[in-house]
PDB file of C-alpha atoms in Angstrom:
ATOM      1  CA  MET A   1     -41.323 -14.524  18.800  1.00 56.00           C
ATOM      2  CA  LYS A   2     -40.444 -11.434  20.772  1.00 56.00           C
ATOM      3  CA  VAL A   3     -38.952  -8.088  19.857  1.00 60.00           C
ATOM      4  CA  PRO A   4     -36.449  -6.340  22.140  1.00 61.00           C
ATOM      5  CA  ASP A   5     -37.297  -2.728  22.852  1.00 55.00           C
ATOM      6  CA  TYR A   6     -33.736  -1.569  23.438  1.00 57.00           C
ATOM      7  CA  LEU A   7     -30.107  -2.146  22.484  1.00 69.00           C
ATOM      8  CA  SER A   8     -27.781  -3.724  25.019  1.00 72.00           C
ATOM      9  CA  GLU A   9     -25.585  -1.202  26.777  1.00 81.00           C
ATOM     10  CA  ILE A  10     -21.834  -1.442  26.590  1.00 86.00           C
ATOM     11  CA  PRO A  11     -19.629  -2.649  28.025  1.00 95.00           C
ATOM     12  CA  PHE A  12     -21.462  -5.957  27.880  1.00 96.00           C
ATOM     13  CA  PHE A  13     -20.208  -9.170  29.456  1.00 97.00           C
ATOM     14  CA  ALA A  14     -22.184 -12.407  29.478  1.00 97.00           C
ATOM     15  CA  ARG A  15     -22.812 -14.133  32.778  1.00 96.00           C
ATOM     16  CA  SER A  16     -20.012 -16.495  33.754  1.00 96.00           C
ATOM     17  CA  SER A  17     -22.436 -19.428  33.605  1.00 97.00           C
ATOM     18  CA  ARG A  18     -22.762 -18.886  29.835  1.00 97.00           C
ATOM     19  CA  LEU A  19     -19.030 -18.777  29.144  1.00 98.00           C
ATOM     20  CA  PRO A  20     -17.360 -21.892  27.683  1.00 98.00           C
ATOM     21  CA  ALA A  21     -13.983 -20.680  28.976  1.00 98.00           C
ATOM     22  CA  THR A  22     -12.332 -17.639  30.526  1.00 98.00           C
ATOM     23  CA  LEU A  23     -12.607 -14.596  28.276  1.00 98.00           C
ATOM     24  CA  PRO A  24      -9.335 -13.527  26.645  1.00 98.00           C
ATOM     25  CA  THR A  25      -7.889 -10.182  27.697  1.00 97.00           C
ATOM     26  CA  PRO A  26      -7.357  -7.377  25.166  1.00 96.00           C
ATOM     27  CA  GLU A  27      -3.618  -7.994  25.408  1.00 95.00           C
ATOM     28  CA  ALA A  28      -4.060 -11.697  24.644  1.00 97.00           C
ATOM     29  CA  ILE A  29      -6.328 -10.840  21.731  1.00 98.00           C
ATOM     30  CA  GLU A  30      -3.798  -8.399  20.270  1.00 95.00           C
ATOM     31  CA  SER A  31      -1.002 -10.963  20.455  1.00 96.00           C
ATOM     32  CA  CYS A  32      -3.031 -13.859  19.020  1.00 97.00           C
ATOM     33  CA  ASN A  33      -1.716 -15.018  15.646  1.00 96.00           C
ATOM     34  CA  ARG A  34      -4.652 -17.174  14.516  1.00 97.00           C
ATOM     35  CA  VAL A  35      -5.837 -14.500  12.117  1.00 97.00           C
ATOM     36  CA  ILE A  36      -8.847 -15.238   9.928  1.00 96.00           C
ATOM     37  CA  LYS A  37      -9.036 -11.848   8.253  1.00 94.00           C
ATOM     38  CA  GLU A  38      -7.268  -8.524   8.703  1.00 95.00           C
ATOM     39  CA  GLY A  39      -7.289  -5.090   7.111  1.00 94.00           C
ATOM     40  CA  TYR A  40      -8.851  -1.632   7.062  1.00 89.00           C
ATOM     41  CA  GLY A  41      -8.855  -1.260  10.830  1.00 93.00           C
ATOM     42  CA  ARG A  42     -10.477  -4.648  11.429  1.00 95.00           C
ATOM     43  CA  ARG A  43      -9.038  -7.931  12.602  1.00 97.00           C
ATOM     44  CA  ILE A  44     -10.832 -11.255  13.067  1.00 98.00           C
ATOM     45  CA  ILE A  45      -9.131 -14.025  15.015  1.00 98.00           C
ATOM     46  CA  GLN A  46      -9.934 -17.425  16.433  1.00 98.00           C
ATOM     47  CA  PHE A  47      -8.923 -17.541  20.076  1.00 98.00           C
ATOM     48  CA  GLY A  48      -8.627 -21.072  21.414  1.00 97.00           C
ATOM     49  CA  GLN A  49     -11.396 -23.565  20.715  1.00 97.00           C
ATOM     50  CA  HIS A  50     -14.325 -21.431  21.816  1.00 98.00           C
ATOM     51  CA  PHE A  51     -14.011 -17.825  20.677  1.00 99.00           C
ATOM     52  CA  ILE A  52     -14.049 -15.703  17.547  1.00 98.00           C
ATOM     53  CA  VAL A  53     -12.968 -12.118  18.186  1.00 99.00           C
ATOM     54  CA  LYS A  54     -13.545  -9.183  15.879  1.00 98.00           C
ATOM     55  CA  HIS A  55     -11.644  -6.096  16.984  1.00 98.00           C
ATOM     56  CA  GLY A  56     -10.188  -2.860  15.687  1.00 96.00           C
ATOM     57  CA  THR A  57     -10.741   0.847  15.238  1.00 95.00           C
ATOM     58  CA  ARG A  58     -13.112   0.259  12.300  1.00 93.00           C
ATOM     59  CA  VAL A  59     -15.208  -2.413  14.014  1.00 95.00           C
ATOM     60  CA  SER A  60     -18.668  -1.073  14.775  1.00 90.00           C
ATOM     61  CA  VAL A  61     -20.185  -1.380  18.225  1.00 93.00           C
ATOM     62  CA  MET A  62     -23.502  -1.670  16.396  1.00 91.00           C
ATOM     63  CA  GLU A  63     -22.534  -5.064  14.973  1.00 93.00           C
ATOM     64  CA  GLY A  64     -22.223  -6.495  18.467  1.00 95.00           C
ATOM     65  CA  GLN A  65     -25.399  -4.770  19.595  1.00 94.00           C
ATOM     66  CA  ASN A  66     -27.235  -6.144  16.556  1.00 94.00           C
ATOM     67  CA  LEU A  67     -26.145  -9.688  17.407  1.00 96.00           C
ATOM     68  CA  LEU A  68     -27.374  -9.271  20.968  1.00 95.00           C
ATOM     69  CA  TYR A  69     -30.626  -7.790  19.680  1.00 93.00           C
ATOM     70  CA  VAL A  70     -31.344 -10.593  17.191  1.00 94.00           C
ATOM     71  CA  LYS A  71     -30.370 -13.237  19.751  1.00 94.00           C
ATOM     72  CA  LYS A  72     -33.107 -11.948  22.050  1.00 92.00           C
ATOM     73  CA  THR A  73     -35.738 -12.552  19.371  1.00 91.00           C
ATOM     74  CA  GLU A  74     -34.957 -16.292  19.473  1.00 90.00           C
ATOM     75  CA  ALA A  75     -35.861 -16.394  15.773  1.00 91.00           C
ATOM     76  CA  VAL A  76     -32.799 -18.010  14.167  1.00 94.00           C
ATOM     77  CA  PRO A  77     -29.495 -19.576  15.262  1.00 95.00           C
ATOM     78  CA  ILE A  78     -26.698 -16.992  15.380  1.00 97.00           C
ATOM     79  CA  PRO A  79     -23.395 -16.783  17.276  1.00 97.00           C
ATOM     80  CA  GLU A  80     -23.672 -15.851  20.930  1.00 97.00           C
ATOM     81  CA  VAL A  81     -21.898 -12.684  22.031  1.00 98.00           C
ATOM     82  CA  TYR A  82     -19.852 -13.148  25.187  1.00 98.00           C
ATOM     83  CA  ALA A  83     -18.402  -9.645  25.435  1.00 98.00           C
ATOM     84  CA  LEU A  84     -18.700  -6.272  23.728  1.00 98.00           C
ATOM     85  CA  TYR A  85     -16.613  -3.310  24.803  1.00 97.00           C
ATOM     86  CA  THR A  86     -14.365  -0.493  23.626  1.00 97.00           C
ATOM     87  CA  LYS A  87     -10.839   0.367  24.697  1.00 95.00           C
ATOM     88  CA  ILE A  88      -8.210   2.966  23.827  1.00 94.00           C
ATOM     89  CA  ASN A  89      -5.435   1.162  21.967  1.00 87.00           C
ATOM     90  CA  LEU A  90      -1.705   1.875  21.982  1.00 82.00           C
ATOM     91  CA  ASP A  91      -2.141   4.464  19.218  1.00 85.00           C
ATOM     92  CA  GLY A  92      -4.583   6.406  21.358  1.00 90.00           C
ATOM     93  CA  ARG A  93      -7.559   5.431  19.183  1.00 93.00           C
ATOM     94  CA  LEU A  94     -10.810   3.847  20.291  1.00 95.00           C
ATOM     95  CA  ALA A  95     -11.061   0.176  19.321  1.00 96.00           C
ATOM     96  CA  THR A  96     -14.079  -2.108  19.600  1.00 97.00           C
ATOM     97  CA  TYR A  97     -13.889  -5.722  20.780  1.00 98.00           C
ATOM     98  CA  ILE A  98     -16.606  -8.272  19.996  1.00 98.00           C
ATOM     99  CA  ILE A  99     -15.965 -11.693  21.551  1.00 99.00           C
ATOM    100  CA  MET A 100     -18.306 -14.261  20.025  1.00 98.00           C
ATOM    101  CA  GLU A 101     -19.040 -17.951  19.995  1.00 98.00           C
ATOM    102  CA  TYR A 102     -16.888 -19.973  17.610  1.00 98.00           C
ATOM    103  CA  ILE A 103     -19.106 -21.868  15.167  1.00 98.00           C
ATOM    104  CA  PRO A 104     -17.259 -24.917  13.780  1.00 97.00           C
ATOM    105  CA  GLY A 105     -17.754 -25.489  10.081  1.00 97.00           C
ATOM    106  CA  LYS A 106     -16.989 -23.928   6.714  1.00 97.00           C
ATOM    107  CA  THR A 107     -18.234 -20.761   5.137  1.00 97.00           C
ATOM    108  CA  LEU A 108     -20.643 -21.400   2.316  1.00 97.00           C
ATOM    109  CA  GLU A 109     -18.077 -19.631   0.123  1.00 95.00           C
ATOM    110  CA  ALA A 110     -15.647 -22.488   0.747  1.00 97.00           C
ATOM    111  CA  ALA A 111     -18.190 -25.306   0.785  1.00 98.00           C
ATOM    112  CA  TRP A 112     -20.442 -24.365  -2.139  1.00 97.00           C
ATOM    113  CA  PRO A 113     -18.331 -25.690  -5.069  1.00 96.00           C
ATOM    114  CA  ASN A 114     -18.355 -29.199  -3.565  1.00 97.00           C
ATOM    115  CA  LEU A 115     -22.060 -29.393  -2.728  1.00 97.00           C
ATOM    116  CA  SER A 116     -24.414 -31.570  -4.738  1.00 97.00           C
ATOM    117  CA  PHE A 117     -27.665 -30.317  -6.255  1.00 96.00           C
ATOM    118  CA  HIS A 118     -29.641 -31.801  -3.359  1.00 97.00           C
ATOM    119  CA  GLU A 119     -27.298 -30.262  -0.779  1.00 97.00           C
ATOM    120  CA  LYS A 120     -27.572 -26.834  -2.408  1.00 97.00           C
ATOM    121  CA  HIS A 121     -31.339 -27.134  -2.464  1.00 97.00           C
ATOM    122  CA  GLY A 122     -31.237 -28.099   1.211  1.00 98.00           C
ATOM    123  CA  VAL A 123     -29.201 -24.983   1.986  1.00 98.00           C
ATOM    124  CA  ALA A 124     -31.738 -22.823   0.162  1.00 98.00           C
ATOM    125  CA  LEU A 125     -34.643 -24.414   2.040  1.00 98.00           C
ATOM    126  CA  GLN A 126     -32.892 -23.830   5.368  1.00 98.00           C
ATOM    127  CA  LEU A 127     -32.312 -20.186   4.519  1.00 98.00           C
ATOM    128  CA  GLN A 128     -35.945 -19.906   3.451  1.00 98.00           C
ATOM    129  CA  GLU A 129     -37.043 -21.159   6.878  1.00 97.00           C
ATOM    130  CA  HIS A 130     -34.598 -18.852   8.675  1.00 97.00           C
ATOM    131  CA  PHE A 131     -35.958 -15.795   6.930  1.00 95.00           C
ATOM    132  CA  LYS A 132     -39.529 -16.949   7.363  1.00 96.00           C
ATOM    133  CA  GLN A 133     -38.908 -16.983  11.117  1.00 96.00           C
ATOM    134  CA  LEU A 134     -37.215 -13.576  11.031  1.00 95.00           C
ATOM    135  CA  ARG A 135     -40.216 -12.117   9.228  1.00 94.00           C
ATOM    136  CA  LYS A 136     -42.486 -13.334  12.031  1.00 94.00           C
ATOM    137  CA  VAL A 137     -40.799 -11.073  14.576  1.00 94.00           C
ATOM    138  CA  PRO A 138     -43.179  -8.118  15.011  1.00 93.00           C
ATOM    139  CA  ALA A 139     -41.696  -4.815  13.860  1.00 91.00           C
ATOM    140  CA  PRO A 140     -41.693  -1.875  16.303  1.00 90.00           C
ATOM    141  CA  GLY A 141     -43.347   0.489  13.822  1.00 90.00           C
ATOM    142  CA  TYR A 142     -40.457   2.104  11.953  1.00 92.00           C
ATOM    143  CA  PHE A 143     -37.929   1.546   9.161  1.00 93.00           C
ATOM    144  CA  GLY A 144     -34.360   1.794  10.421  1.00 91.00           C
ATOM    145  CA  CYS A 145     -31.629   0.315  12.577  1.00 89.00           C
ATOM    146  CA  PHE A 146     -32.395  -1.652  15.716  1.00 89.00           C
ATOM    147  CA  GLY A 147     -32.999   0.682  18.636  1.00 83.00           C
ATOM    148  CA  ASN A 148     -33.253   3.706  16.324  1.00 78.00           C
ATOM    149  CA  PRO A 149     -29.605   4.913  16.198  1.00 74.00           C
ATOM    150  CA  PRO A 150     -28.095   6.634  13.125  1.00 70.00           C
ATOM    151  CA  CYS A 151     -27.829   4.252  10.154  1.00 71.00           C
ATOM    152  CA  GLU A 152     -24.260   2.957   9.747  1.00 66.00           C
ATOM    153  CA  ASP A 153     -24.752   0.795   6.666  1.00 66.00           C
ATOM    154  CA  SER A 154     -22.454   1.938   3.855  1.00 59.00           C
ATOM    155  CA  VAL A 155     -25.534   2.601   1.740  1.00 66.00           C
ATOM    156  CA  PHE A 156     -26.520   5.461   4.036  1.00 66.00           C
ATOM    157  CA  TRP A 157     -24.883   8.824   4.571  1.00 51.00           C
ATOM    158  CA  THR A 158     -24.460  10.059   8.154  1.00 41.00           C
ATOM    159  CA  LEU A 159     -22.592  12.976   9.654  1.00 37.00           C
ATOM    160  CA  PRO A 160     -20.255  12.670  12.666  1.00 43.00           C
ATOM    161  CA  CYS A 161     -22.051  12.348  15.956  1.00 40.00           C
ATOM    162  CA  ASP A 162     -22.719  15.993  16.701  1.00 42.00           C
ATOM    163  CA  ASP A 163     -25.834  18.158  16.672  1.00 42.00           C
ATOM    164  CA  ALA A 164     -25.796  18.328  12.872  1.00 42.00           C
ATOM    165  CA  ALA A 165     -26.178  14.548  12.685  1.00 44.00           C
ATOM    166  CA  GLN A 166     -29.755  14.844  13.878  1.00 47.00           C
ATOM    167  CA  ASN A 167     -30.667  16.442  10.543  1.00 50.00           C
ATOM    168  CA  ALA A 168     -28.681  14.077   8.333  1.00 56.00           C
ATOM    169  CA  PRO A 169     -30.544  11.812   5.875  1.00 61.00           C
ATOM    170  CA  LEU A 170     -31.598   8.576   7.600  1.00 66.00           C
ATOM    171  CA  SER A 171     -29.820   9.567  10.805  1.00 62.00           C
ATOM    172  CA  ARG A 172     -32.910   8.254  12.539  1.00 67.00           C
ATOM    173  CA  SER A 173     -35.676   5.804  11.698  1.00 77.00           C
ATOM    174  CA  SER A 174     -38.510   6.519   9.270  1.00 88.00           C
ATOM    175  CA  ARG A 175     -42.111   6.130  10.369  1.00 90.00           C
ATOM    176  CA  THR A 176     -43.398   5.368   6.872  1.00 94.00           C
ATOM    177  CA  GLU A 177     -42.018   3.843   3.696  1.00 96.00           C
ATOM    178  CA  HIS A 178     -42.544   7.160   1.909  1.00 95.00           C
ATOM    179  CA  GLU A 179     -40.385   8.886   4.527  1.00 93.00           C
ATOM    180  CA  PHE A 180     -37.760   6.155   4.104  1.00 93.00           C
ATOM    181  CA  ASN A 181     -37.788   6.671   0.319  1.00 94.00           C
ATOM    182  CA  GLN A 182     -37.350  10.410   0.773  1.00 93.00           C
ATOM    183  CA  GLY A 183     -34.341   9.690   2.961  1.00 89.00           C
ATOM    184  CA  LEU A 184     -32.787   7.528   0.251  1.00 91.00           C
ATOM    185  CA  VAL A 185     -33.146  10.333  -2.285  1.00 92.00           C
ATOM    186  CA  GLU A 186     -31.602  12.784   0.189  1.00 88.00           C
ATOM    187  CA  VAL A 187     -28.687  10.381   0.658  1.00 86.00           C
ATOM    188  CA  TYR A 188     -28.189  10.417  -3.093  1.00 88.00           C
ATOM    189  CA  LEU A 189     -28.261  14.221  -3.280  1.00 88.00           C
ATOM    190  CA  GLU A 190     -25.954  14.665  -0.282  1.00 83.00           C
ATOM    191  CA  ASN A 191     -23.426  12.527  -2.143  1.00 80.00           C
ATOM    192  CA  GLU A 192     -23.504  14.970  -5.069  1.00 80.00           C
ATOM    193  CA  GLY A 193     -25.945  12.964  -7.136  1.00 84.00           C
ATOM    194  CA  SER A 194     -27.609  14.553 -10.137  1.00 88.00           C
ATOM    195  CA  GLU A 195     -30.705  16.566  -9.211  1.00 93.00           C
ATOM    196  CA  GLN A 196     -32.396  15.431 -12.411  1.00 94.00           C
ATOM    197  CA  ILE A 197     -31.736  11.767 -11.644  1.00 93.00           C
ATOM    198  CA  ALA A 198     -32.843  12.347  -8.041  1.00 94.00           C
ATOM    199  CA  GLU A 199     -36.159  13.656  -9.339  1.00 95.00           C
ATOM    200  CA  ILE A 200     -36.577  10.505 -11.403  1.00 94.00           C
ATOM    201  CA  TYR A 201     -35.756   8.304  -8.410  1.00 95.00           C
ATOM    202  CA  GLU A 202     -38.192  10.205  -6.220  1.00 95.00           C
ATOM    203  CA  CYS A 203     -41.006   9.726  -8.723  1.00 95.00           C
ATOM    204  CA  MET A 204     -40.300   6.077  -9.420  1.00 95.00           C
ATOM    205  CA  PHE A 205     -39.701   5.151  -5.769  1.00 96.00           C
ATOM    206  CA  SER A 206     -43.169   6.470  -4.970  1.00 95.00           C
ATOM    207  CA  GLU A 207     -44.497   4.246  -7.766  1.00 95.00           C
ATOM    208  CA  VAL A 208     -42.531   1.054  -7.070  1.00 97.00           C
ATOM    209  CA  LEU A 209     -41.262   1.198  -3.465  1.00 97.00           C
ATOM    210  CA  LYS A 210     -44.589   1.253  -1.675  1.00 97.00           C
ATOM    211  CA  ASN A 211     -46.890  -0.947   0.426  1.00 97.00           C
ATOM    212  CA  HIS A 212     -44.013  -2.847   2.024  1.00 98.00           C
ATOM    213  CA  ARG A 213     -43.749  -3.881   5.655  1.00 96.00           C
ATOM    214  CA  ALA A 214     -40.719  -3.229   7.831  1.00 96.00           C
ATOM    215  CA  VAL A 215     -39.220  -6.649   8.601  1.00 97.00           C
ATOM    216  CA  LEU A 216     -36.207  -7.957  10.482  1.00 96.00           C
ATOM    217  CA  THR A 217     -33.502  -8.056   7.807  1.00 96.00           C
ATOM    218  CA  HIS A 218     -29.894  -9.282   7.716  1.00 96.00           C
ATOM    219  CA  ALA A 219     -29.088  -7.055   4.715  1.00 94.00           C
ATOM    220  CA  ASP A 220     -25.761  -8.636   3.727  1.00 93.00           C
ATOM    221  CA  LEU A 221     -26.557 -12.202   2.736  1.00 95.00           C
ATOM    222  CA  GLN A 222     -23.450 -13.518   0.996  1.00 94.00           C
ATOM    223  CA  LYS A 223     -21.838 -16.954   0.980  1.00 96.00           C
ATOM    224  CA  ASN A 224     -19.005 -15.769   3.217  1.00 95.00           C
ATOM    225  CA  ASN A 225     -21.556 -14.703   5.842  1.00 96.00           C
ATOM    226  CA  ILE A 226     -23.090 -18.165   6.162  1.00 98.00           C
ATOM    227  CA  ILE A 227     -21.483 -21.014   8.138  1.00 98.00           C
ATOM    228  CA  LEU A 228     -22.266 -24.592   7.074  1.00 98.00           C
ATOM    229  CA  LYS A 229     -21.773 -26.866  10.078  1.00 97.00           C
ATOM    230  CA  GLU A 230     -20.776 -30.528   9.979  1.00 95.00           C
ATOM    231  CA  ASP A 231     -24.401 -31.574  10.505  1.00 96.00           C
ATOM    232  CA  LYS A 232     -25.362 -29.441   7.445  1.00 95.00           C
ATOM    233  CA  SER A 233     -27.204 -26.865   9.549  1.00 97.00           C
ATOM    234  CA  LEU A 234     -26.597 -23.172   8.856  1.00 98.00           C
ATOM    235  CA  VAL A 235     -25.621 -20.212  11.002  1.00 98.00           C
ATOM    236  CA  VAL A 236     -25.767 -16.714   9.506  1.00 97.00           C
ATOM    237  CA  ILE A 237     -23.052 -14.352  10.755  1.00 97.00           C
ATOM    238  CA  ASP A 238     -22.049 -10.682  10.267  1.00 95.00           C
ATOM    239  CA  TRP A 239     -25.182  -8.771  11.301  1.00 95.00           C
ATOM    240  CA  GLU A 240     -23.628  -5.304  11.068  1.00 92.00           C
ATOM    241  CA  ALA A 241     -26.080  -4.048   8.427  1.00 91.00           C
ATOM    242  CA  ALA A 242     -29.178  -5.607  10.005  1.00 94.00           C
ATOM    243  CA  GLY A 243     -32.263  -3.640  10.901  1.00 93.00           C
ATOM    244  CA  TRP A 244     -35.967  -3.104  10.313  1.00 95.00           C
ATOM    245  CA  TRP A 245     -35.834  -2.611   6.553  1.00 96.00           C
ATOM    246  CA  PRO A 246     -38.529  -2.830   3.837  1.00 97.00           C
ATOM    247  CA  GLU A 247     -39.379  -6.428   3.004  1.00 97.00           C
ATOM    248  CA  TYR A 248     -37.706  -6.158  -0.433  1.00 97.00           C
ATOM    249  CA  TRP A 249     -34.381  -5.041   1.100  1.00 96.00           C
ATOM    250  CA  GLU A 250     -32.995  -8.559   1.710  1.00 96.00           C
ATOM    251  CA  TYR A 251     -33.519  -9.541  -1.914  1.00 96.00           C
ATOM    252  CA  SER A 252     -32.141  -6.266  -3.220  1.00 94.00           C
ATOM    253  CA  ALA A 253     -29.026  -6.322  -1.028  1.00 93.00           C
ATOM    254  CA  ALA A 254     -28.324  -9.983  -1.806  1.00 93.00           C
ATOM    255  CA  THR A 255     -28.556  -9.510  -5.565  1.00 91.00           C
ATOM    256  CA  LEU A 256     -26.424  -6.386  -5.383  1.00 88.00           C
ATOM    257  CA  ALA A 257     -23.635  -8.118  -3.460  1.00 84.00           C
ATOM    258  CA  ALA A 258     -23.769 -11.437  -5.297  1.00 82.00           C
ATOM    259  CA  GLU A 259     -21.098 -12.578  -7.693  1.00 72.00           C
ATOM    260  CA  PHE A 260     -22.317 -14.216 -10.873  1.00 78.00           C
ATOM    261  CA  SER A 261     -19.523 -16.792 -10.905  1.00 79.00           C
ATOM    262  CA  ASP A 262     -21.720 -19.693  -9.734  1.00 89.00           C
ATOM    263  CA  ASP A 263     -25.343 -20.717  -9.193  1.00 93.00           C
ATOM    264  CA  PHE A 264     -25.732 -19.505  -5.590  1.00 94.00           C
ATOM    265  CA  LEU A 265     -27.791 -16.488  -6.616  1.00 92.00           C
ATOM    266  CA  ILE A 266     -30.258 -18.743  -8.437  1.00 93.00           C
ATOM    267  CA  TYR A 267     -30.946 -20.763  -5.294  1.00 95.00           C
ATOM    268  CA  LEU A 268     -31.027 -17.623  -3.195  1.00 93.00           C
ATOM    269  CA  THR A 269     -33.520 -15.700  -5.286  1.00 91.00           C
ATOM    270  CA  THR A 270     -35.783 -18.544  -6.417  1.00 93.00           C
ATOM    271  CA  THR A 271     -36.010 -20.533  -3.169  1.00 96.00           C
ATOM    272  CA  ALA A 272     -34.443 -18.861  -0.138  1.00 97.00           C
ATOM    273  CA  LEU A 273     -35.874 -15.347  -0.502  1.00 97.00           C
ATOM    274  CA  ASP A 274     -39.113 -13.821  -1.678  1.00 95.00           C
ATOM    275  CA  GLU A 275     -38.537 -12.133  -5.026  1.00 95.00           C
ATOM    276  CA  TYR A 276     -38.794  -8.378  -5.589  1.00 96.00           C
ATOM    277  CA  PRO A 277     -37.356  -7.814  -9.089  1.00 94.00           C
ATOM    278  CA  SER A 278     -39.080  -4.476  -9.761  1.00 95.00           C
ATOM    279  CA  GLU A 279     -37.936  -2.960  -6.477  1.00 96.00           C
ATOM    280  CA  CYS A 280     -34.434  -4.312  -7.022  1.00 94.00           C
ATOM    281  CA  ALA A 281     -34.294  -2.918 -10.560  1.00 93.00           C
ATOM    282  CA  TRP A 282     -34.897   0.627  -9.328  1.00 93.00           C
ATOM    283  CA  LEU A 283     -33.056   0.667  -6.011  1.00 93.00           C
ATOM    284  CA  ASN A 284     -29.843  -1.105  -6.971  1.00 91.00           C
ATOM    285  CA  PRO A 285     -28.669   1.320  -9.698  1.00 90.00           C
ATOM    286  CA  MET A 286     -28.763   4.157  -7.182  1.00 90.00           C
ATOM    287  CA  ILE A 287     -26.873   2.142  -4.587  1.00 89.00           C
ATOM    288  CA  ARG A 288     -24.267   1.105  -7.149  1.00 86.00           C
ATOM    289  CA  GLU A 289     -23.739   4.745  -8.008  1.00 84.00           C
ATOM    290  CA  LEU A 290     -23.326   5.631  -4.343  1.00 81.00           C
ATOM    291  CA  TRP A 291     -20.850   2.801  -3.838  1.00 76.00           C
ATOM    292  CA  ARG A 292     -18.798   3.526  -6.923  1.00 72.00           C
ATOM    293  CA  GLY A 293     -18.805   7.264  -6.515  1.00 61.00           C
ATOM    294  CA  GLN A 294     -20.422   7.822  -9.883  1.00 39.00           C
ATOM    295  CA  ARG A 295     -22.381  11.013  -9.414  1.00 38.00           C
ATOM    296  CA  SER A 296     -24.331  11.224 -12.624  1.00 39.00           C
ATOM    297  CA  TYR A 297     -25.721   9.021 -15.333  1.00 35.00           C
ATOM    298  CA  ASN A 298     -25.695   9.714 -19.049  1.00 34.00           C
ATOM    299  CA  LEU A 299     -29.384  10.361 -19.759  1.00 40.00           C
ATOM    300  CA  GLU A 300     -28.839  10.282 -23.516  1.00 40.00           C
ATOM    301  CA  VAL A 301     -30.008  13.747 -24.460  1.00 33.00           C
ATOM    302  CA  LYS A 302     -31.343  12.431 -27.770  1.00 35.00           C
ATOM    303  CA  LYS A 303     -34.274  10.918 -25.862  1.00 42.00           C
ATOM    304  CA  GLU A 304     -35.239  14.359 -24.537  1.00 39.00           C
ATOM    305  CA  VAL A 305     -37.401  12.889 -21.796  1.00 42.00           C
ATOM    306  CA  SER A 306     -38.217  15.217 -18.910  1.00 47.00           C
ATOM    307  CA  ALA A 307     -38.603  13.945 -15.357  1.00 47.00           C
ATOM    308  CA  TYR A 308     -42.300  14.769 -15.535  1.00 45.00           C
ATOM    309  CA  GLU A 309     -42.823  12.720 -18.697  1.00 46.00           C
ATOM    310  CA  PHE A 310     -40.747   9.902 -17.253  1.00 44.00           C
ATOM    311  CA  CYS A 311     -42.844   9.734 -14.098  1.00 48.00           C
ATOM    312  CA  SER A 312     -46.073   9.610 -16.052  1.00 46.00           C
ATOM    313  CA  ARG A 313     -45.104   6.222 -17.463  1.00 48.00           C
ATOM    314  CA  LYS A 314     -45.072   2.812 -15.819  1.00 47.00           C
ATOM    315  CA  PRO A 315     -41.714   1.045 -15.410  1.00 47.00           C
ATOM    316  CA  ASN A 316     -41.047  -1.847 -17.751  1.00 45.00           C
ATOM    317  CA  ALA A 317     -38.143  -3.924 -18.981  1.00 42.00           C
ATOM    318  CA  GLU A 318     -37.494  -1.727 -22.035  1.00 44.00           C
ATOM    319  CA  TRP A 319     -37.191   1.404 -19.903  1.00 43.00           C
ATOM    320  CA  LEU A 320     -34.871  -0.348 -17.466  1.00 42.00           C
ATOM    321  CA  TYR A 321     -32.665  -1.488 -20.323  1.00 41.00           C
ATOM    322  CA  ASP A 322     -32.566   1.990 -21.849  1.00 45.00           C
ATOM    323  CA  LEU A 323     -31.657   3.573 -18.521  1.00 44.00           C
ATOM    324  CA  SER A 324     -28.783   1.168 -17.921  1.00 43.00           C
ATOM    325  CA  THR A 325     -27.193   1.598 -21.360  1.00 43.00           C
TER     326      THR A 325
END
């Protein structure tokens, strides 16, 4: 395994010897009507038999750079990026174009209901091996995005790219897990979170979110981000949120995003991923609040528990239940 020490510069174009066909032009991409998904400034199309193109004003350059970065590690099969560039569109706005390898198959979202028990178990074992290989890639010594740019994941708060962004929470990598935890609490406060709740999070994060390695993490493992090929092999796509995150982050993000409408989460958490229920139980409520815009919890004044008293106790299931009700 090897770890890249830099992000690929843009514009990026793969060598012609690696191309399965001539790259489509921006004009051809814009006029293509084989739309897979569209909305919110993003459009995903299949162009011909060889290319998937993600483009739009809300498409992140970082997603393409992350794919190129992970590809260099040679850890797991992922789509190859053939081109990554930006261009001013007809509205005068900057749009990003990511031209990728088309992976034939179905998303696990579409395939899962028709899989047998043994096939589902096989999927979980494959994912387990994929993430085992990812974890073998040596980390560069920080928690954060690949190459150390500002964190773009929706979990994190960042300012526009000006001088002030250098002082924003998690605008750069964290050297230690404690520093990373402090950044999470600052994110919460910057989004108008309750100072009292922030104090609780700070205390409990120092108790629960500790002694974890930074590992190569996908950070958005959902059924619609996994392609099941005809030969039953898997390819994980959509690496926009990837980075060097604490080793519990994959489990936490997957359980947060999962729908409880089927048994996928059971296979994911009991076979595919290492389990971190305590870390998940404390991190995910804060992230849910950030996502939903809920800025304060009802602490139930009748309990009259101060932050200091709270932090002097060990977390347990009863406390977690009380906090969530």
